[in-house]
mmCIF file of C-alpha atoms (C1' of nucleotides) in Angstrom:
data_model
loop_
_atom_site.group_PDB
_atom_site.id
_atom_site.type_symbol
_atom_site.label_atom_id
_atom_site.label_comp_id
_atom_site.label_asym_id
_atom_site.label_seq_id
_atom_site.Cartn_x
_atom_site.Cartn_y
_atom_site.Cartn_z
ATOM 1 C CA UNK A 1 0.894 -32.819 10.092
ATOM 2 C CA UNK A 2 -0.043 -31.535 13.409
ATOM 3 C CA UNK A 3 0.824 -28.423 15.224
ATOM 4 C CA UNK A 4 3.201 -28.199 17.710
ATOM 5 C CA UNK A 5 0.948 -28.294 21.232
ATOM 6 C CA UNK A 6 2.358 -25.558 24.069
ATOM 7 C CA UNK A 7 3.266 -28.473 26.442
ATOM 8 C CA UNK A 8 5.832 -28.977 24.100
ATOM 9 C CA UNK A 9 7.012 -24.939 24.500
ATOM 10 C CA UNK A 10 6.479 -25.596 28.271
ATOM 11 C CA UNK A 11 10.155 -27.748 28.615
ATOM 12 C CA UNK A 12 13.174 -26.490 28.928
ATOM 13 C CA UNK A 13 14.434 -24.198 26.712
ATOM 14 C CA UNK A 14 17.442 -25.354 25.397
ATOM 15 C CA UNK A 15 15.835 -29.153 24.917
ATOM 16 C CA UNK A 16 12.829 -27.004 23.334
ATOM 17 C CA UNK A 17 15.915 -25.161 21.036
ATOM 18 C CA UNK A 18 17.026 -28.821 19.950
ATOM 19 C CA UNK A 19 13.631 -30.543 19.496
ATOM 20 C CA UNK A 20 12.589 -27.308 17.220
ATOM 21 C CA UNK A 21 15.346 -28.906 14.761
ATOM 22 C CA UNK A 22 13.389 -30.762 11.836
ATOM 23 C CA UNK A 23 9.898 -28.954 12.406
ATOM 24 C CA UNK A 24 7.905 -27.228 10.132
ATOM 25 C CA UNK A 25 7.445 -23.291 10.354
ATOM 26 C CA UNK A 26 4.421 -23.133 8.329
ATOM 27 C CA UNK A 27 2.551 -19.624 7.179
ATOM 28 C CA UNK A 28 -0.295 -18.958 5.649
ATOM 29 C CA UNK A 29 -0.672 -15.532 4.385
ATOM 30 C CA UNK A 30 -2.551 -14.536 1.308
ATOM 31 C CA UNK A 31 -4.111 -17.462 0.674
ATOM 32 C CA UNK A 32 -0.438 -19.225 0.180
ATOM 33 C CA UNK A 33 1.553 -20.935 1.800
ATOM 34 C CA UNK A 34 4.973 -20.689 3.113
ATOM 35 C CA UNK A 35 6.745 -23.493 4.836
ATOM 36 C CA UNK A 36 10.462 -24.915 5.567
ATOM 37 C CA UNK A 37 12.349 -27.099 7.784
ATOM 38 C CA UNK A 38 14.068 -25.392 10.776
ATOM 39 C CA UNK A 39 18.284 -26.605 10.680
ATOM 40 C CA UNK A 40 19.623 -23.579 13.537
ATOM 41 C CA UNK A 41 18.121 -22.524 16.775
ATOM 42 C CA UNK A 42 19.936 -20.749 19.814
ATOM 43 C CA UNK A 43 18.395 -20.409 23.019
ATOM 44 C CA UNK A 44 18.277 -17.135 24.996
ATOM 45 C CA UNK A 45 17.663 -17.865 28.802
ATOM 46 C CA UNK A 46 16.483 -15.951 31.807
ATOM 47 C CA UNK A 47 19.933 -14.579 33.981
ATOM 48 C CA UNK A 48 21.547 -14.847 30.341
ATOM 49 C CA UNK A 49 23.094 -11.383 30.112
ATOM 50 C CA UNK A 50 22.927 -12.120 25.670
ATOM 51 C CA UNK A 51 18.888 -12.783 26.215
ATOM 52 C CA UNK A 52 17.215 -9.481 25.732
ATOM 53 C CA UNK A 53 14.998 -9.728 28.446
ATOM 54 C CA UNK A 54 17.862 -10.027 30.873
ATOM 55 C CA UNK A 55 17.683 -6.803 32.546
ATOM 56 C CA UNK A 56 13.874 -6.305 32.805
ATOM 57 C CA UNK A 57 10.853 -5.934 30.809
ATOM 58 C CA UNK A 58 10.650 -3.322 28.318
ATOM 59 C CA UNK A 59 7.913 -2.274 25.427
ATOM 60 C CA UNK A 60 10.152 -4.752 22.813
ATOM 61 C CA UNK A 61 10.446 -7.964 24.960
ATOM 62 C CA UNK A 62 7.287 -7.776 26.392
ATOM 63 C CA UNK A 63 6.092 -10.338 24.748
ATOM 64 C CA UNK A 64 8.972 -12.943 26.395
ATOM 65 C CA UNK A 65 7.439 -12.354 29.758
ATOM 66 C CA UNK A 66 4.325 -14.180 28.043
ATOM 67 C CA UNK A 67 2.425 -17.227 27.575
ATOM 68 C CA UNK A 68 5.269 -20.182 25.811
ATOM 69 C CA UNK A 69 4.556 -20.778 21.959
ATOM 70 C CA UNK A 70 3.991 -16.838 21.180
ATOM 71 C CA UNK A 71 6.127 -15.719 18.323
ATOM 72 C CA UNK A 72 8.540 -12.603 19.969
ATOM 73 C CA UNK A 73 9.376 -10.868 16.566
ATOM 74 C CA UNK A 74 11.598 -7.872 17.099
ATOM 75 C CA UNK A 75 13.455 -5.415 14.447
ATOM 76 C CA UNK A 76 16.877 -5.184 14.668
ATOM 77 C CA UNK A 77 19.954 -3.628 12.727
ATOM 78 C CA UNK A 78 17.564 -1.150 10.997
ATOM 79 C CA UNK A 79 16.065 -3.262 8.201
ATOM 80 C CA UNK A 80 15.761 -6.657 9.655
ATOM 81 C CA UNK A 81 13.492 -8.802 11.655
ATOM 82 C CA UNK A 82 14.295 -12.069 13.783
ATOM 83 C CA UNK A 83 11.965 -14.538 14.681
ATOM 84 C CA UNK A 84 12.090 -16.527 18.562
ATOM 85 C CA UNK A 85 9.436 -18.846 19.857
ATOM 86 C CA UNK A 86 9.189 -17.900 23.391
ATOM 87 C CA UNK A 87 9.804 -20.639 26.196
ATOM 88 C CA UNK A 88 8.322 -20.988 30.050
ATOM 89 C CA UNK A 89 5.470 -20.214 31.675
ATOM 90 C CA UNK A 90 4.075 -16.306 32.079
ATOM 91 C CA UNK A 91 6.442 -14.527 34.319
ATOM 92 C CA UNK A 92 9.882 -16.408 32.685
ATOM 93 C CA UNK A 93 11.378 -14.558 29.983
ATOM 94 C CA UNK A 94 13.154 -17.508 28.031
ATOM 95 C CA UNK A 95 13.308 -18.520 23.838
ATOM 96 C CA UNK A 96 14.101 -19.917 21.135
ATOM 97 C CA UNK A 97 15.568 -18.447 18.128
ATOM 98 C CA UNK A 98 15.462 -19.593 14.449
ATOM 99 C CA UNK A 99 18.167 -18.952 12.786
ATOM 100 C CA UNK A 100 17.724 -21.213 9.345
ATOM 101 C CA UNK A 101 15.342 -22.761 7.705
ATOM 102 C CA UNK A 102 15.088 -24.969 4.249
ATOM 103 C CA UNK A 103 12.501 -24.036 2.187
ATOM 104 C CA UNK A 104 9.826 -26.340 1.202
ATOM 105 C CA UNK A 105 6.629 -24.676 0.270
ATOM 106 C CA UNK A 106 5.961 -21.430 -1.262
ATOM 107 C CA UNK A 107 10.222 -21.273 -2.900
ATOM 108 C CA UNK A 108 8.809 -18.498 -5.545
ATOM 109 C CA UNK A 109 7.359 -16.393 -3.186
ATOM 110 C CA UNK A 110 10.348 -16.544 -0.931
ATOM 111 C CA UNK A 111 12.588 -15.472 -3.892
ATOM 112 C CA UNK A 112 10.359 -12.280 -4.826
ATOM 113 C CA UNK A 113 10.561 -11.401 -1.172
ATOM 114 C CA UNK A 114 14.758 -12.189 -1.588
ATOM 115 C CA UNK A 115 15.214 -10.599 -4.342
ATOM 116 C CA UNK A 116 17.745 -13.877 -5.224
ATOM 117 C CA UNK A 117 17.100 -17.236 -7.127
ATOM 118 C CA UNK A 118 19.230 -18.862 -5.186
ATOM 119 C CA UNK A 119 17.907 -21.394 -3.247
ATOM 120 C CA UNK A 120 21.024 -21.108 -0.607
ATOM 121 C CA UNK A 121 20.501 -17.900 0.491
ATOM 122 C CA UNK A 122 17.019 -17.339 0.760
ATOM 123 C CA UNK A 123 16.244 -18.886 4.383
ATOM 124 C CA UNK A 124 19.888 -19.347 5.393
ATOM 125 C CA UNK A 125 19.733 -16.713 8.577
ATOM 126 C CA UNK A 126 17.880 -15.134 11.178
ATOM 127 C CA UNK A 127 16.810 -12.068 8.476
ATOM 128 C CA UNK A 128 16.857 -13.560 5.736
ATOM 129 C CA UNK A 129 13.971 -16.226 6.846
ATOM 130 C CA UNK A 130 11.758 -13.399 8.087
ATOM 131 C CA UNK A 131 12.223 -11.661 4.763
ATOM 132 C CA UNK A 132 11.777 -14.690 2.507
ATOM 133 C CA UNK A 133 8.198 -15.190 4.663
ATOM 134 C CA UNK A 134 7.195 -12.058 4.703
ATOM 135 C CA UNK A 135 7.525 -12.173 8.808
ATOM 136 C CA UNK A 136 7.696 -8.452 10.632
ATOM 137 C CA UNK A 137 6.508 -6.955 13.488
ATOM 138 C CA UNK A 138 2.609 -7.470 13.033
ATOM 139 C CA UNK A 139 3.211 -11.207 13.916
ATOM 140 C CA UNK A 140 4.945 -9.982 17.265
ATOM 141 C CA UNK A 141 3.173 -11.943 20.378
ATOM 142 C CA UNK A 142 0.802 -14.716 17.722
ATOM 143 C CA UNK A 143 0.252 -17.486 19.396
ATOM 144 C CA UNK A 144 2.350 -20.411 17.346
ATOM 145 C CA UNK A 145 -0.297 -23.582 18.099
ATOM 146 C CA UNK A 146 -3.502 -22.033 16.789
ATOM 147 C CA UNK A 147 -3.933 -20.102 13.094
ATOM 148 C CA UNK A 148 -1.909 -19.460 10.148
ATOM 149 C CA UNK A 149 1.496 -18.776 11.308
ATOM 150 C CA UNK A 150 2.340 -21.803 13.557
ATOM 151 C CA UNK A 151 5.488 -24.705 13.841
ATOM 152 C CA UNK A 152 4.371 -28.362 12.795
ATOM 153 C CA UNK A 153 5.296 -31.513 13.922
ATOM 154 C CA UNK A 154 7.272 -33.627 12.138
ATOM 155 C CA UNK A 155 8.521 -37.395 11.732
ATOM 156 C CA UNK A 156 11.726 -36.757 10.750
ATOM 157 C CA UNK A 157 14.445 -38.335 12.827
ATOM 158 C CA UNK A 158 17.496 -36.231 13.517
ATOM 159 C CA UNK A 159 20.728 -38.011 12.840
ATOM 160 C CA UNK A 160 23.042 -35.923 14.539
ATOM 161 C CA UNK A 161 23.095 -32.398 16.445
ATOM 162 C CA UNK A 162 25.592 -30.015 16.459
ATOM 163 C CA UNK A 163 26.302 -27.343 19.133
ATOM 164 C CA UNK A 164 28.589 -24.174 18.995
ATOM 165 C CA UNK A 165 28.354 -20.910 20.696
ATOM 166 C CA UNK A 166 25.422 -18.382 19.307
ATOM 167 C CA UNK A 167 26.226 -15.908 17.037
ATOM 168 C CA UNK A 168 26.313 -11.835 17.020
ATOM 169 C CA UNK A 169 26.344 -11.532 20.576
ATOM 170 C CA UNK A 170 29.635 -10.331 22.327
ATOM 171 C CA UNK A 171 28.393 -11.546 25.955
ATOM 172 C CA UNK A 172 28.120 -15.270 27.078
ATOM 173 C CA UNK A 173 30.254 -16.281 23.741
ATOM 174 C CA UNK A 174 31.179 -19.210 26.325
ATOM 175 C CA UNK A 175 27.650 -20.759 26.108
ATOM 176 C CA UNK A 176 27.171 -23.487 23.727
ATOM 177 C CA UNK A 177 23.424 -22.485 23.011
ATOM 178 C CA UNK A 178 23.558 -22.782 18.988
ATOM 179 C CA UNK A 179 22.053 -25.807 17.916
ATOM 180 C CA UNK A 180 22.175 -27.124 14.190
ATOM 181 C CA UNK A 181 21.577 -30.126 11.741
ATOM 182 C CA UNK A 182 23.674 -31.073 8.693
ATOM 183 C CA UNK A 183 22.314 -28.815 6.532
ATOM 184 C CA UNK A 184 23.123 -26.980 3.463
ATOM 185 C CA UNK A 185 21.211 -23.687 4.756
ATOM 186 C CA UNK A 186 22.478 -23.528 8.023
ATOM 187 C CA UNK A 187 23.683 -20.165 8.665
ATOM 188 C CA UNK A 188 27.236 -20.693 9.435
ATOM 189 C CA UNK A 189 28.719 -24.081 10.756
ATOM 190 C "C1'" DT B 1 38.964 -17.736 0.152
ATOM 191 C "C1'" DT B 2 38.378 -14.707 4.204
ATOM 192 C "C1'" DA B 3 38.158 -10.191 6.330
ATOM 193 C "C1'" DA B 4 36.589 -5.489 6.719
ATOM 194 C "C1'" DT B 5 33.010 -2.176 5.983
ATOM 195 C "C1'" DG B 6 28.644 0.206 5.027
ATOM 196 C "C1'" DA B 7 23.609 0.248 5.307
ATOM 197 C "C1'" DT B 8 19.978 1.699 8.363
ATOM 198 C "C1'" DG B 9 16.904 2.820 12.298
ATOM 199 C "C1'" DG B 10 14.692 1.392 16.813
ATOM 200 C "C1'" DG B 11 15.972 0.619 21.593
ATOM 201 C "C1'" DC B 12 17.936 1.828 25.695
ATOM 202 C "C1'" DT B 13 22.057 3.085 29.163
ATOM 203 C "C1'" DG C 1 25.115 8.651 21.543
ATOM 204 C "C1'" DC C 2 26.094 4.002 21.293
ATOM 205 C "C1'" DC C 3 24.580 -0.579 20.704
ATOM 206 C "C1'" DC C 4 22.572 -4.158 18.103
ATOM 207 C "C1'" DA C 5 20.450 -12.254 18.454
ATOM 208 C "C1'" DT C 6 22.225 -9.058 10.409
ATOM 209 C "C1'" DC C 7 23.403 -9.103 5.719
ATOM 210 C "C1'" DA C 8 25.383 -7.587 1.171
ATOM 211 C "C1'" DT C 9 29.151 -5.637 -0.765
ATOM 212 C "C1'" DT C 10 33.803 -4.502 -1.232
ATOM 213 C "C1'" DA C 11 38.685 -5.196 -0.320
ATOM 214 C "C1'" DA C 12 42.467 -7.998 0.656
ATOM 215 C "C1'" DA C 13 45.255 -12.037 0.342
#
DNA sequence: TTAATGATGGGCT
DNA sequence: GCCCATCATTAAA
């Protein structure tokens, strides 16, 4: 399969949030790899008082002001990490965030990192897919089209696509920005 | 089944 | 000091 080129980063976020649906987020670390299918996105857009780079850049969301197709990887809640794939050209702060994935490669790393056998509820939210791939703040700003943590292409047709408003935020709830498949590891439908 | 709560610590008004 | 793009656990129904 081949990687996902920064033209396709380069569109408009929310499209970018629904075409991310059925790709591969492939990593490489160790020598194995870790791979699943992304199900939930939710874009965060520039002027979108939810998006943290809303009101200005900052040390954490530096890294949205940048190049598209750089991971933005920031800590939250005190133990947990969320992964975006940033959107727009250098100077636009948008992205995209994964929210669930279904494993594929790697399933008995993912439940060491878990601490679960349960295939459910290892990549079935925003923390628990950066936990399950071993994903924290070291990958912050990698560029997703070259190396050993990037998104793949992939075939796969979508049949249909759900939207609802994103999740966790308590601004903007009006937005219907939360994309998903039929999935059995979506986060919440 | 759903709803409420505690964990836990960096970021920022 | 309060907020937070979360999750696991406990309590309630």
């Amino acid at each position: 399969m081949k990687i996902l080129k920064r033209n396709f980063y380069l569109q408009p976020t929310l499209k970018v949030a629904r075409e991310l649906l059925g790709k591969i987020l492939w990593y490489k670390r160790n020598g194995k790899v870790l791979s699943g299918k992304i199900v939930e996105t939710e874009g965060y857009l520039r002027n979108d008082p939810a998006c943290h780079a809303s009101r200005g850049m900052t040390e954490r969301n530096k890294v949205m002001f940048g190049p598209a197709g750089h991971a933005y990887v920031y800590f939250t809640y005190g133990m947990y990490h969320c992964l975006n794939a940033v959107t727009q050209p250098e100077g636009i702060a948008e992205a995209v965030l994964i929210r669930a994935v279904e494993p594929l490669e790697g399933i008995e790393i993912m439940q060491r990192n878990r601490k679960t056998e349960e295939l459910k509820n290892l990549t079935s939210g925003p923390g628990k897919l950066t936990q399950a791939f071993g994903i924290d703040k070291k990958l912050n700003g990698t560029d997703l089209t070259q190396g050993t943590f990037v998104i793949l292409d992939s075939e796969e047709e979508i049949r249909k696509i759900y939207r609802a408003p994103r999740i966790g935020i308590r601004v903007a709830t009006d937005k219907l920005w939360r994309f998903y498949v039929d999935s059995e590891f979506v986060s919440k439908k």
